[in-house]
Amino acid sequence: MSTPCHPNRTQRLPHLSVDNIVFGIIDGKLNVLIAEYNEGDAKGKKGLLGGWIGIEEDIDDAAKRLVSAITGEQDFHMEQLRAFGAPDRFHLDRVITIAYYTLVRPENYSFHAGFTADDVRWYPADGLPTLIYDHNQLVDAALEQLKRKIRFEPIGFNLLPEKFTLRQLLEVYEAILGIKLDKPNFRRKILKMNLLVDCKEKQKGVTHRAANYYRFDPVVYEKLCEHGFNFEF
Amino acid sequence: MSTPCHPNRTQRLPHLSVDNIVFGIIDGKLNVLIAEYNEGDAKGKKGLLGGWIGIEEDIDDAAKRLVSAITGEQDFHMEQLRAFGAPDRFHLDRVITIAYYTLVRPENYSFHAGFTADDVRWYPADGLPTLIYDHNQLVDAALEQLKRKIRFEPIGFNLLPEKFTLRQLLEVYEAILGIKLDKPNFRRKILKMNLLVDCKEKQKGVTHRAANYYRFDPVVYEKLCEHGFNFEF
DNA sequence: GCAAAAGTGTTTCCACTACACCCATGG
DNA sequence: CCATGGGTGTAGTGGAAACACTTTTGC
């Protein structure tokens, strides 16, 4: 619940916190960013990136701040999940938390020791340790939401580098949905949407036929959204 | 922001409120329950059912309490939408609100004058008056969520009486989605899901062929959920 | 019989599936 | 040449869209 860069106690809203479930793909597997707290009442324990809300701070900004402090980036896909407010979710005080989830590209940066007040590292989404408070429950809810959302919006692209192969994209879907997909059919379906732009560039140094690189086209996406479309696989 | 049955000021959580967007179908059209406040700083103005959260109260319970106070019922479909927390959304103080939406069956009850501290009445969802604070924005977000959700879960049934005709169900979908549907195709699709149980009972006193009554089967629904299914029309 | 809405049948089309097959590259 | 993964072809299936048609009821 404590965090780097948090407003000091007198400047924060009481009884309220934000927690951010940060997802990233590592070696084709879905991972979650977990902190080991170095201060506060949860010192030595593991949990989500979390913090307080400044007295004049937008709640979305508070949630973003947590991620920026770790990655140094400002630009990532983040959405509010919902508020969690069971009276007994935090034993020392009544605290309602507003949970967010974020999709990042882990290959863009590495975490330096001492970069923040807490140690952060990736854990596979299907092999998380026991977290403080109700944080395991928050992760479960975020995973569920991610699975639902990926079926109707192309949020999967936010987990990949700008240029990616169709196999990488397929693996994102497989990792999140937890199912095997048929490669040829996936390929045809995603290409027919015209959401991908051919980079005219191929993999190098691979020991098999080089795959083509594609990138996501946000303009086409806007148009498609008008009519509504379907990402189910 | 003030409400009937709210905990008094010393017992509530500061800087936090709940607001509930209550939907009901009236004459085949989607309506929203709007209060005209009789007390507090918003006296005389219109807005959503809202209130405070007791210091030991679950946030879901706080949101339910608002609806029960009006309808007298305990059993209705309610879900959290999300938290709204722009610093300037309420001019007098910093208040973050947790928004819920609820589906009710208006034919089950009528509102008595004096039943609550506020006057409440239905307004068509597409013809709402200007509401206080960001409440119009909350309604828009709830409508959007409702449209999304109805495509994958049979929540539409919560707006209908226990026994209903297929036309009534069709009209719920049309009212929420804002589109015209083909009756024969709708009929086949919904019946093939086996979600409806034939009541072996027909309309009476209508000036045309009497429609059959059906009811929703929650047991079949549970089974269908396992595999995931699709309510898109 | 007529109007109105319930309910059925039928055709067309397109999208998803499953799986066989060919292509490019490094070793 | 082989192994590996990239990428294409194709037959079969099922569901959705469109719309013509038949049935039941009150007046």
XYZ file of C-alpha atoms (C1' of nucleotides) in Angstrom:
520
model
C 0.000 0.000 0.000
C 2.966 2.303 0.431
C 4.628 3.547 -2.674
C 7.460 5.561 -4.130
C 6.633 9.162 -4.897
C 3.506 9.124 -2.821
C 2.133 12.363 -1.473
C 2.941 12.607 2.208
C 0.288 11.627 4.687
C -1.165 15.054 5.239
C -1.716 15.598 1.520
C -3.464 12.373 0.660
C -7.112 11.378 0.742
C -7.956 9.254 3.776
C -9.470 5.765 3.485
C -8.615 5.577 -0.213
C -5.860 3.967 -2.230
C -5.089 2.955 -5.801
C -3.609 -0.366 -6.857
C -2.323 -1.156 -10.297
C -2.114 -4.616 -11.838
C 0.613 -4.349 -14.465
C 0.687 -7.039 -17.136
C 3.488 -7.825 -19.530
C 4.405 -10.690 -21.838
C 7.740 -12.351 -21.106
C 8.880 -15.275 -23.244
C 5.353 -15.615 -24.547
C 3.847 -15.892 -21.073
C 1.618 -13.440 -19.271
C 3.354 -11.894 -16.242
C 2.332 -9.523 -13.482
C 4.483 -6.894 -11.820
C 4.764 -7.536 -8.087
C 6.429 -5.319 -5.502
C 8.246 -6.336 -2.374
C 7.633 -3.466 -0.014
C 10.607 -1.851 1.706
C 8.702 0.447 4.011
C 5.399 0.955 5.737
C 3.364 -1.619 7.612
C 3.672 -4.193 4.810
C 7.484 -4.124 4.837
C 8.965 -7.368 3.565
C 5.717 -8.574 2.084
C 4.638 -8.832 -1.550
C 1.772 -7.068 -3.235
C 0.668 -4.927 -6.122
C 1.973 -1.522 -7.060
C -0.150 0.692 -4.893
C -0.301 4.108 -3.396
C -2.361 6.988 -2.152
C -4.312 9.671 -3.945
C -3.247 13.288 -3.602
C -5.863 15.630 -2.237
C -6.173 17.385 -5.596
C -5.038 14.510 -7.776
C -7.164 12.818 -10.405
C -7.544 9.131 -9.550
C -6.363 8.057 -13.010
C -3.275 10.212 -12.582
C -2.550 8.599 -9.242
C -2.667 5.167 -10.845
C -0.474 6.279 -13.757
C 2.067 7.760 -11.420
C 2.712 4.333 -9.908
C 3.658 2.864 -13.273
C 5.664 5.842 -14.489
C 7.755 5.757 -11.346
C 8.834 2.236 -12.198
C 9.155 2.330 -15.971
C 9.950 5.963 -16.623
C 7.338 5.905 -19.397
C 4.227 7.997 -19.697
C 2.586 6.165 -22.523
C 0.883 2.868 -21.795
C -2.544 1.350 -21.882
C -4.286 1.617 -18.519
C -7.919 1.158 -17.501
C -9.780 1.258 -14.278
C -10.990 -2.137 -13.129
C -13.262 -1.141 -10.247
C -13.259 -0.199 -6.590
C -12.818 -2.836 -3.901
C -14.387 -1.871 -0.611
C -15.078 -4.727 1.750
C -14.837 -3.317 5.300
C -12.296 -5.951 6.348
C -10.017 -5.902 3.306
C -7.328 -4.040 5.222
C -6.882 -4.885 8.871
C -5.432 -1.638 10.237
C -7.884 0.861 8.836
C -10.860 1.158 6.538
C -9.360 1.523 3.071
C -11.233 1.375 -0.189
C -8.975 0.800 -3.150
C -9.540 1.694 -6.754
C -7.933 -0.966 -8.897
C -6.442 -0.343 -12.328
C -4.751 -2.623 -14.786
C -2.025 -1.710 -17.201
C -0.490 -3.327 -20.258
C 3.206 -2.699 -20.850
C 6.032 -3.932 -23.057
C 8.650 -5.340 -20.681
C 11.372 -5.402 -23.340
C 11.406 -1.586 -23.367
C 13.135 -1.234 -20.016
C 14.638 -3.012 -17.065
C 14.259 -2.208 -13.413
C 17.306 -1.015 -11.569
C 17.841 -1.828 -7.939
C 17.172 1.300 -5.968
C 15.174 2.746 -8.808
C 12.223 2.865 -6.455
C 11.612 2.497 -2.760
C 10.294 -1.013 -3.393
C 11.747 -3.973 -5.242
C 9.642 -4.951 -8.211
C 9.810 -8.036 -10.352
C 7.731 -10.060 -12.769
C 5.821 -13.157 -11.760
C 3.959 -15.416 -14.183
C 0.234 -14.744 -13.922
C -0.448 -18.411 -13.268
C 2.181 -18.712 -10.548
C 1.783 -15.740 -8.253
C 2.923 -15.842 -4.643
C 0.506 -15.044 -1.856
C -0.014 -11.302 -1.787
C -1.064 -8.992 1.025
C -4.653 -8.039 1.768
C -7.009 -8.925 -1.086
C -4.422 -8.375 -3.806
C -4.663 -11.906 -5.179
C -8.346 -11.291 -5.611
C -7.650 -8.049 -7.474
C -5.339 -9.871 -9.861
C -7.970 -12.516 -10.506
C -10.528 -9.840 -11.294
C -8.087 -8.072 -13.606
C -7.305 -11.311 -15.429
C -10.960 -12.007 -15.911
C -11.528 -8.506 -17.233
C -8.528 -8.808 -19.540
C -9.863 -12.055 -20.969
C -13.234 -10.489 -21.560
C -11.898 -7.283 -23.019
C -9.433 -8.826 -25.420
C -12.330 -10.449 -27.225
C -13.771 -7.135 -28.360
C -10.979 -4.624 -28.393
C -7.505 -4.918 -29.826
C -5.810 -4.250 -26.512
C -3.462 -7.159 -27.102
C -1.268 -4.888 -29.227
C -0.310 -2.904 -26.168
C 1.662 -5.878 -24.917
C 3.785 -6.146 -28.052
C 6.590 -4.032 -29.525
C 5.600 -1.699 -32.324
C 6.696 -4.199 -34.947
C 5.657 -7.750 -34.313
C 5.067 -11.003 -36.128
C 1.727 -12.717 -36.350
C 3.066 -15.496 -34.206
C 3.852 -13.057 -31.417
C 0.327 -11.701 -31.606
C -1.082 -15.195 -31.590
C 0.952 -16.006 -28.515
C -0.459 -12.978 -26.716
C -3.950 -14.249 -27.350
C -3.001 -17.745 -26.298
C -1.311 -16.502 -23.140
C -4.260 -14.396 -22.066
C -7.053 -16.722 -23.064
C -5.170 -19.820 -21.963
C -6.085 -21.767 -25.094
C -4.368 -23.039 -28.228
C -5.307 -21.324 -31.480
C -5.113 -22.507 -35.051
C -2.336 -20.539 -36.708
C -3.663 -20.387 -40.271
C -7.141 -19.357 -39.178
C -5.878 -16.773 -36.722
C -3.752 -15.301 -39.450
C -6.586 -14.998 -41.923
C -9.018 -13.567 -39.430
C -6.709 -10.887 -38.112
C -5.502 -9.899 -41.574
C -9.017 -9.594 -42.954
C -9.764 -6.911 -40.374
C -7.195 -4.692 -42.093
C -5.977 -3.614 -38.679
C -2.413 -4.568 -39.430
C -0.023 -2.713 -41.668
C 2.684 -4.680 -43.427
C 6.067 -3.279 -42.374
C 7.703 -4.800 -45.473
C 10.346 -6.089 -43.171
C 11.295 -9.597 -42.167
C 12.840 -11.336 -39.216
C 16.601 -11.836 -39.416
C 18.841 -14.596 -38.210
C 16.141 -17.123 -37.530
C 16.744 -20.746 -38.339
C 13.592 -21.055 -40.410
C 11.594 -19.058 -42.901
C 11.586 -15.423 -41.744
C 8.254 -14.041 -40.577
C 6.893 -10.724 -41.753
C 6.609 -7.797 -39.347
C 3.336 -5.939 -38.927
C 2.191 -2.961 -36.946
C -1.164 -1.930 -35.573
C -3.121 0.756 -37.437
C -5.057 2.919 -34.965
C -6.819 4.843 -37.745
C -8.450 1.745 -39.168
C -9.289 0.742 -35.624
C -11.275 3.930 -35.049
C -13.300 3.248 -38.178
C -13.983 -0.351 -37.246
C -15.171 0.658 -33.793
C -18.065 2.585 -35.283
C -19.678 -0.580 -36.576
C -18.492 -2.769 -33.771
C -16.431 -5.832 -34.493
C -15.307 -9.033 -32.980
C -11.953 -10.284 -31.753
C -13.109 -13.667 -30.621
C -10.907 -16.599 -31.534
C -25.437 13.563 -3.184
C -27.625 13.565 -0.105
C -29.926 10.653 0.349
C -32.605 9.034 2.435
C -31.401 6.684 5.123
C -27.834 7.893 4.957
C -25.576 7.432 7.927
C -25.150 10.742 9.682
C -22.108 12.828 8.909
C -19.904 11.599 11.722
C -20.398 7.967 10.749
C -19.682 8.197 7.059
C -16.444 7.946 5.113
C -15.166 11.349 4.009
C -14.535 12.239 0.361
C -16.479 9.198 -0.842
C -19.972 8.620 -2.147
C -21.970 6.025 -4.044
C -24.316 6.767 -6.923
C -26.711 4.303 -8.432
C -28.042 4.421 -11.973
C -31.338 2.529 -11.825
C -32.737 1.287 -15.142
C -36.240 0.080 -15.830
C -38.337 -0.608 -18.913
C -41.539 1.421 -19.142
C -43.814 0.981 -22.139
C -41.002 -0.746 -23.959
C -38.579 2.127 -23.440
C -35.475 2.259 -21.293
C -35.892 4.641 -18.350
C -33.642 5.899 -15.585
C -34.634 6.716 -12.032
C -33.889 10.352 -11.225
C -34.235 12.053 -7.853
C -35.182 15.624 -7.136
C -33.333 16.406 -3.942
C -35.263 17.870 -1.035
C -32.346 18.581 1.233
C -28.645 19.259 1.290
C -26.690 21.560 -0.958
C -28.309 20.193 -4.106
C -31.841 20.954 -2.898
C -34.254 21.464 -5.777
C -31.898 19.991 -8.332
C -32.046 16.663 -10.142
C -29.551 13.858 -10.004
C -28.972 10.186 -9.444
C -29.804 8.196 -6.358
C -26.730 8.782 -4.273
C -25.471 8.650 -0.745
C -22.622 8.148 1.626
C -20.811 5.057 2.786
C -20.975 4.080 6.440
C -17.664 3.798 8.221
C -18.041 0.020 8.509
C -20.329 -0.500 5.552
C -19.469 -2.568 2.481
C -19.592 -0.353 -0.596
C -21.946 -2.745 -2.396
C -24.281 -2.641 0.597
C -24.262 1.143 0.538
C -25.316 1.124 -3.104
C -28.020 -1.486 -2.474
C -29.408 0.500 0.419
C -30.217 3.381 -1.913
C -32.404 1.203 -4.102
C -34.078 -0.714 -1.275
C -35.093 2.543 0.369
C -37.049 3.461 -2.740
C -38.459 0.147 -3.882
C -38.700 -1.783 -0.646
C -37.118 -4.735 -2.427
C -33.885 -6.520 -1.603
C -33.566 -8.590 -4.703
C -32.402 -6.922 -7.879
C -29.532 -7.063 -10.310
C -26.828 -4.552 -9.418
C -23.229 -4.180 -10.556
C -20.490 -1.741 -9.909
C -19.672 0.445 -12.884
C -16.500 2.146 -11.680
C -15.203 5.002 -9.585
C -15.319 8.575 -10.866
C -12.704 10.769 -9.323
C -11.896 13.925 -11.258
C -10.784 16.527 -8.697
C -13.338 19.057 -9.921
C -16.377 16.815 -10.258
C -17.937 18.277 -7.118
C -17.410 21.952 -6.480
C -17.708 22.107 -2.675
C -15.371 19.329 -1.666
C -13.221 16.567 -3.088
C -15.605 13.639 -3.513
C -14.858 10.440 -5.354
C -17.974 8.500 -6.193
C -18.340 4.815 -6.837
C -21.026 4.338 -9.462
C -23.327 1.333 -9.653
C -26.085 0.435 -12.022
C -29.194 -1.533 -11.228
C -31.881 -3.265 -13.281
C -35.391 -3.302 -11.810
C -38.945 -4.150 -12.836
C -40.927 -0.920 -12.492
C -44.294 -2.693 -12.653
C -43.592 -4.290 -9.273
C -44.111 -1.107 -7.270
C -44.972 2.549 -7.384
C -43.319 5.367 -5.521
C -45.365 7.127 -2.883
C -44.937 10.801 -2.197
C -43.091 11.131 1.068
C -41.816 7.600 0.755
C -38.331 9.026 0.819
C -36.710 12.334 1.579
C -36.361 12.938 -2.147
C -38.855 12.800 -4.987
C -37.982 10.153 -7.510
C -39.384 9.560 -10.963
C -38.559 7.838 -14.207
C -37.072 9.629 -17.176
C -36.510 8.051 -20.586
C -32.825 7.251 -20.996
C -32.682 9.189 -24.251
C -34.366 12.264 -22.796
C -32.746 12.983 -19.463
C -32.748 16.462 -17.954
C -29.494 18.120 -16.998
C -28.256 16.518 -13.802
C -25.997 17.837 -11.082
C -22.231 17.376 -11.050
C -21.067 14.753 -13.537
C -24.193 12.628 -13.217
C -25.073 12.823 -16.915
C -21.640 11.439 -17.610
C -22.218 8.586 -15.161
C -25.461 7.692 -16.920
C -23.711 7.680 -20.286
C -21.037 5.363 -18.945
C -23.678 3.070 -17.455
C -25.594 2.939 -20.713
C -22.463 2.063 -22.585
C -21.655 -0.681 -20.109
C -25.212 -1.989 -20.281
C -25.034 -2.183 -24.061
C -21.770 -4.044 -23.883
C -22.844 -6.396 -21.139
C -26.196 -7.386 -22.603
C -24.357 -8.895 -25.547
C -22.741 -11.586 -23.429
C -24.864 -12.097 -20.386
C -28.595 -12.510 -20.123
C -29.040 -9.523 -17.859
C -31.967 -8.334 -19.946
C -34.225 -10.715 -18.026
C -33.786 -8.633 -14.897
C -35.817 -5.892 -16.507
C -38.816 -8.112 -17.215
C -41.492 -9.718 -15.037
C -41.007 -13.380 -14.229
C -43.293 -14.427 -17.063
C -42.801 -12.592 -20.297
C -43.406 -12.944 -24.004
C -40.680 -13.130 -26.589
C -41.800 -9.777 -27.910
C -41.222 -8.173 -24.531
C -37.727 -9.643 -24.440
C -37.075 -8.454 -27.956
C -38.192 -4.978 -26.995
C -35.760 -4.941 -24.088
C -32.926 -5.687 -26.468
C -34.153 -3.110 -28.932
C -34.537 -0.490 -26.215
C -31.049 -1.018 -24.837
C -29.196 -1.493 -28.082
C -31.196 1.162 -29.885
C -31.658 -0.975 -32.989
C -34.462 -2.879 -34.712
C -34.266 -6.642 -34.606
C -35.761 -9.264 -36.856
C -38.483 -11.013 -34.868
C -38.282 -14.481 -36.427
C -34.505 -14.648 -36.133
C -34.460 -13.320 -32.596
C -37.006 -15.909 -31.629
C -35.060 -18.812 -33.057
C -31.760 -17.712 -31.629
C -33.030 -17.201 -28.107
C -35.045 -20.432 -28.087
C -32.146 -22.500 -29.340
C -30.157 -21.496 -26.269
C -32.655 -23.415 -24.141
C -32.530 -20.611 -21.624
C -36.267 -20.123 -21.672
C -38.841 -22.381 -20.099
C -42.277 -22.553 -21.665
C -44.851 -21.499 -19.066
C -47.632 -23.266 -21.018
C -49.607 -20.133 -20.562
C -50.815 -17.572 -23.052
C -51.671 -13.916 -23.090
C -55.324 -13.118 -22.507
C -57.573 -10.412 -23.843
C -55.285 -9.304 -26.620
C -56.770 -8.345 -29.946
C -54.546 -10.680 -31.881
C -53.036 -14.119 -31.606
C -52.019 -14.662 -27.988
C -48.293 -14.942 -27.335
C -46.787 -17.660 -25.203
C -45.253 -16.836 -21.828
C -41.735 -17.911 -21.009
C -39.497 -17.643 -17.999
C -35.752 -17.563 -17.595
C -34.011 -20.739 -16.453
C -31.040 -19.867 -14.228
C -29.899 -23.497 -14.012
C -29.380 -23.780 -17.758
C -27.710 -20.407 -17.642
C -25.078 -21.646 -15.198
C -24.277 -24.539 -17.495
C -24.027 -22.343 -20.563
C -21.685 -19.958 -18.798
C -19.072 -22.672 -18.464
C -18.553 -22.825 -22.215
C -19.230 -19.174 -22.801
C -21.946 -18.130 -25.161
C -23.107 -15.217 -27.160
C -26.088 -12.918 -26.860
C -25.301 -10.746 -29.812
C -28.183 -9.901 -32.096
C -63.462 -11.180 -43.284
C -60.003 -7.969 -41.547
C -56.279 -6.243 -38.796
C -52.575 -7.263 -35.941
C -49.233 -9.718 -34.014
C -47.581 -14.731 -33.183
C -44.998 -17.972 -35.014
C -42.804 -21.139 -39.138
C -40.202 -22.098 -43.377
C -36.757 -21.361 -46.653
C -32.929 -19.590 -49.234
C -28.645 -17.389 -49.442
C -24.462 -16.323 -47.843
C -20.469 -15.876 -45.130
C -17.451 -17.010 -41.401
C -15.233 -20.310 -38.708
C -13.012 -25.078 -38.540
C -9.837 -28.498 -39.467
C -6.292 -30.081 -41.613
C -3.296 -30.923 -45.750
C 0.157 -28.863 -48.062
C 3.950 -25.821 -49.935
C 7.759 -22.239 -48.892
C 11.974 -20.212 -46.945
C 16.005 -20.421 -44.027
C 20.111 -22.193 -41.231
C 22.774 -25.906 -40.266
C 18.908 -32.906 -47.019
C 16.431 -32.095 -42.810
C 14.153 -29.618 -39.216
C 11.522 -25.719 -38.088
C 8.274 -22.532 -38.299
C 6.002 -19.211 -42.001
C 2.386 -19.041 -44.914
C -1.504 -20.821 -48.488
C -5.419 -23.789 -50.143
C -9.668 -25.955 -49.623
C -13.778 -28.714 -48.405
C -17.261 -28.901 -45.006
C -20.266 -26.994 -41.536
C -23.266 -24.026 -39.109
C -25.202 -20.022 -37.944
C -26.982 -15.339 -39.147
C -29.783 -12.303 -42.415
C -33.649 -11.463 -45.145
C -38.132 -12.073 -46.066
C -42.235 -14.812 -47.596
C -45.598 -17.254 -45.501
C -49.124 -19.432 -42.199
C -51.702 -19.228 -37.698
C -54.534 -17.363 -34.037
C -57.320 -13.986 -31.854
C -60.856 -9.996 -31.207
C -63.867 -7.212 -33.475
